[in-house]
Amino acid sequence: MPYNDFCALTPEEFSHIYKAYSEERTAQYQDSWERMRMLAAITIQPYAKKGLTPHGLLPFPWEKKKPEHTKAAPAVSKEDALKRLEEVLGKVGNG
């Protein structure tokens, strides 16, 4: 990107451009690893006793399923928050 174009961008525009660039680089990186995994699986397949899948041979971190729902933190009452604040301030003051 030319310097003048960079200077003309707003922070939001730059953020979108950077996000698209980052996603493209990540996709290229993952694609190269997936091609290498496929090549390794094809190379090893004749010597494997059981059926071998590329995913079974080398699972990648980005292929792990993320939990769909996360447990929400319990709501803290105002009184509990003030009590906790006083405890922390007491420890800091005596520290």
PDB file of C-alpha atoms in Angstrom:
ATOM      1  CA  MET A   1       0.000   0.000   0.000  1.00  0.00           C
ATOM      2  CA  PRO A   2       1.467   3.366  -0.937  1.00  0.00           C
ATOM      3  CA  TYR A   3       2.293   5.686   1.946  1.00  0.00           C
ATOM      4  CA  ASN A   4      -0.166   8.380   0.788  1.00  0.00           C
ATOM      5  CA  ASP A   5      -3.001   5.857   0.683  1.00  0.00           C
ATOM      6  CA  PHE A   6      -2.080   4.660   4.160  1.00  0.00           C
ATOM      7  CA  CYS A   7      -2.112   8.215   5.521  1.00  0.00           C
ATOM      8  CA  ALA A   8      -5.533   8.858   3.966  1.00  0.00           C
ATOM      9  CA  LEU A   9      -7.153   5.897   5.748  1.00  0.00           C
ATOM     10  CA  THR A  10      -9.366   6.301   8.758  1.00  0.00           C
ATOM     11  CA  PRO A  11      -8.687   3.946  11.679  1.00  0.00           C
ATOM     12  CA  GLU A  12     -11.827   1.981  10.832  1.00  0.00           C
ATOM     13  CA  GLU A  13     -10.794   1.578   7.183  1.00  0.00           C
ATOM     14  CA  PHE A  14      -7.316   0.464   8.227  1.00  0.00           C
ATOM     15  CA  SER A  15      -8.841  -2.031  10.652  1.00  0.00           C
ATOM     16  CA  HIS A  16     -10.942  -3.595   7.885  1.00  0.00           C
ATOM     17  CA  ILE A  17      -7.995  -3.749   5.484  1.00  0.00           C
ATOM     18  CA  TYR A  18      -5.747  -5.289   8.114  1.00  0.00           C
ATOM     19  CA  LYS A  19      -8.405  -7.840   9.064  1.00  0.00           C
ATOM     20  CA  ALA A  20      -8.833  -8.907   5.420  1.00  0.00           C
ATOM     21  CA  TYR A  21      -5.057  -9.136   4.964  1.00  0.00           C
ATOM     22  CA  SER A  22      -4.667 -11.158   8.151  1.00  0.00           C
ATOM     23  CA  GLU A  23      -7.455 -13.563   7.178  1.00  0.00           C
ATOM     24  CA  GLU A  24      -5.867 -14.081   3.752  1.00  0.00           C
ATOM     25  CA  ARG A  25      -2.456 -14.815   5.279  1.00  0.00           C
ATOM     26  CA  THR A  26      -4.020 -17.234   7.770  1.00  0.00           C
ATOM     27  CA  ALA A  27      -5.891 -19.014   4.970  1.00  0.00           C
ATOM     28  CA  GLN A  28      -2.670 -19.374   2.957  1.00  0.00           C
ATOM     29  CA  TYR A  29      -0.808 -20.708   5.995  1.00  0.00           C
ATOM     30  CA  GLN A  30      -3.502 -23.244   6.819  1.00  0.00           C
ATOM     31  CA  ASP A  31      -3.827 -24.302   3.183  1.00  0.00           C
ATOM     32  CA  SER A  32      -0.118 -25.049   2.909  1.00  0.00           C
ATOM     33  CA  TRP A  33      -0.230 -27.191   6.059  1.00  0.00           C
ATOM     34  CA  GLU A  34      -3.325 -29.029   4.846  1.00  0.00           C
ATOM     35  CA  ARG A  35      -1.651 -29.813   1.512  1.00  0.00           C
ATOM     36  CA  MET A  36       1.408 -31.134   3.347  1.00  0.00           C
ATOM     37  CA  ARG A  37      -0.800 -33.273   5.592  1.00  0.00           C
ATOM     38  CA  MET A  38      -2.574 -34.728   2.554  1.00  0.00           C
ATOM     39  CA  LEU A  39       0.763 -35.544   0.921  1.00  0.00           C
ATOM     40  CA  ALA A  40       1.975 -37.226   4.122  1.00  0.00           C
ATOM     41  CA  ALA A  41      -1.232 -39.272   4.393  1.00  0.00           C
ATOM     42  CA  ILE A  42      -0.961 -40.426   0.772  1.00  0.00           C
ATOM     43  CA  THR A  43       2.697 -41.339   1.270  1.00  0.00           C
ATOM     44  CA  ILE A  44       2.091 -43.294   4.491  1.00  0.00           C
ATOM     45  CA  GLN A  45      -1.199 -44.941   3.437  1.00  0.00           C
ATOM     46  CA  PRO A  46       0.324 -48.058   1.768  1.00  0.00           C
ATOM     47  CA  TYR A  47       2.258 -48.865   4.945  1.00  0.00           C
ATOM     48  CA  ALA A  48      -0.601 -48.345   7.405  1.00  0.00           C
ATOM     49  CA  LYS A  49      -2.434 -51.430   8.661  1.00  0.00           C
ATOM     50  CA  LYS A  50      -5.688 -49.564   9.254  1.00  0.00           C
ATOM     51  CA  GLY A  51      -7.324 -46.926   7.128  1.00  0.00           C
ATOM     52  CA  LEU A  52      -5.626 -43.611   7.645  1.00  0.00           C
ATOM     53  CA  THR A  53      -7.246 -40.225   7.237  1.00  0.00           C
ATOM     54  CA  PRO A  54      -5.339 -36.968   6.915  1.00  0.00           C
ATOM     55  CA  HIS A  55      -7.201 -35.560   9.912  1.00  0.00           C
ATOM     56  CA  GLY A  56      -6.434 -38.648  11.974  1.00  0.00           C
ATOM     57  CA  LEU A  57      -2.773 -38.453  11.016  1.00  0.00           C
ATOM     58  CA  LEU A  58      -2.279 -34.845  12.038  1.00  0.00           C
ATOM     59  CA  PRO A  59      -5.163 -32.856  13.541  1.00  0.00           C
ATOM     60  CA  PHE A  60      -4.600 -29.107  13.484  1.00  0.00           C
ATOM     61  CA  PRO A  61      -5.441 -26.702  16.322  1.00  0.00           C
ATOM     62  CA  TRP A  62      -7.710 -24.615  14.094  1.00  0.00           C
ATOM     63  CA  GLU A  63      -9.859 -27.672  13.372  1.00  0.00           C
ATOM     64  CA  LYS A  64     -10.835 -28.242  16.990  1.00  0.00           C
ATOM     65  CA  LYS A  65     -14.460 -27.559  17.700  1.00  0.00           C
ATOM     66  CA  LYS A  66     -15.069 -24.627  19.957  1.00  0.00           C
ATOM     67  CA  PRO A  67     -17.752 -24.941  22.612  1.00  0.00           C
ATOM     68  CA  GLU A  68     -20.965 -23.435  21.337  1.00  0.00           C
ATOM     69  CA  HIS A  69     -22.176 -22.171  24.659  1.00  0.00           C
ATOM     70  CA  THR A  70     -20.129 -20.860  27.498  1.00  0.00           C
ATOM     71  CA  LYS A  71     -21.450 -20.709  30.993  1.00  0.00           C
ATOM     72  CA  ALA A  72     -22.277 -17.145  31.933  1.00  0.00           C
ATOM     73  CA  ALA A  73     -20.778 -15.773  35.102  1.00  0.00           C
ATOM     74  CA  PRO A  74     -23.313 -15.388  37.903  1.00  0.00           C
ATOM     75  CA  ALA A  75     -24.598 -11.878  38.432  1.00  0.00           C
ATOM     76  CA  VAL A  76     -22.961 -10.061  41.333  1.00  0.00           C
ATOM     77  CA  SER A  77     -25.147  -7.900  43.522  1.00  0.00           C
ATOM     78  CA  LYS A  78     -24.141  -4.353  44.342  1.00  0.00           C
ATOM     79  CA  GLU A  79     -23.629  -5.271  47.998  1.00  0.00           C
ATOM     80  CA  ASP A  80     -21.314  -8.174  47.114  1.00  0.00           C
ATOM     81  CA  ALA A  81     -19.325  -5.956  44.756  1.00  0.00           C
ATOM     82  CA  LEU A  82     -18.899  -3.275  47.432  1.00  0.00           C
ATOM     83  CA  LYS A  83     -17.883  -5.893  50.007  1.00  0.00           C
ATOM     84  CA  ARG A  84     -15.274  -7.307  47.618  1.00  0.00           C
ATOM     85  CA  LEU A  85     -13.994  -3.796  46.844  1.00  0.00           C
ATOM     86  CA  GLU A  86     -13.582  -3.063  50.557  1.00  0.00           C
ATOM     87  CA  GLU A  87     -11.666  -6.347  51.010  1.00  0.00           C
ATOM     88  CA  VAL A  88      -9.309  -5.520  48.169  1.00  0.00           C
ATOM     89  CA  LEU A  89      -8.795  -1.947  49.356  1.00  0.00           C
ATOM     90  CA  GLY A  90      -8.118  -3.244  52.862  1.00  0.00           C
ATOM     91  CA  LYS A  91      -5.426  -5.592  51.549  1.00  0.00           C
ATOM     92  CA  VAL A  92      -3.852  -2.878  49.419  1.00  0.00           C
ATOM     93  CA  GLY A  93      -3.889  -0.384  52.280  1.00  0.00           C
ATOM     94  CA  ASN A  94      -2.247  -2.869  54.671  1.00  0.00           C
ATOM     95  CA  GLY A  95       0.080  -4.301  51.999  1.00  0.00           C
TER      96      GLY A  95
END
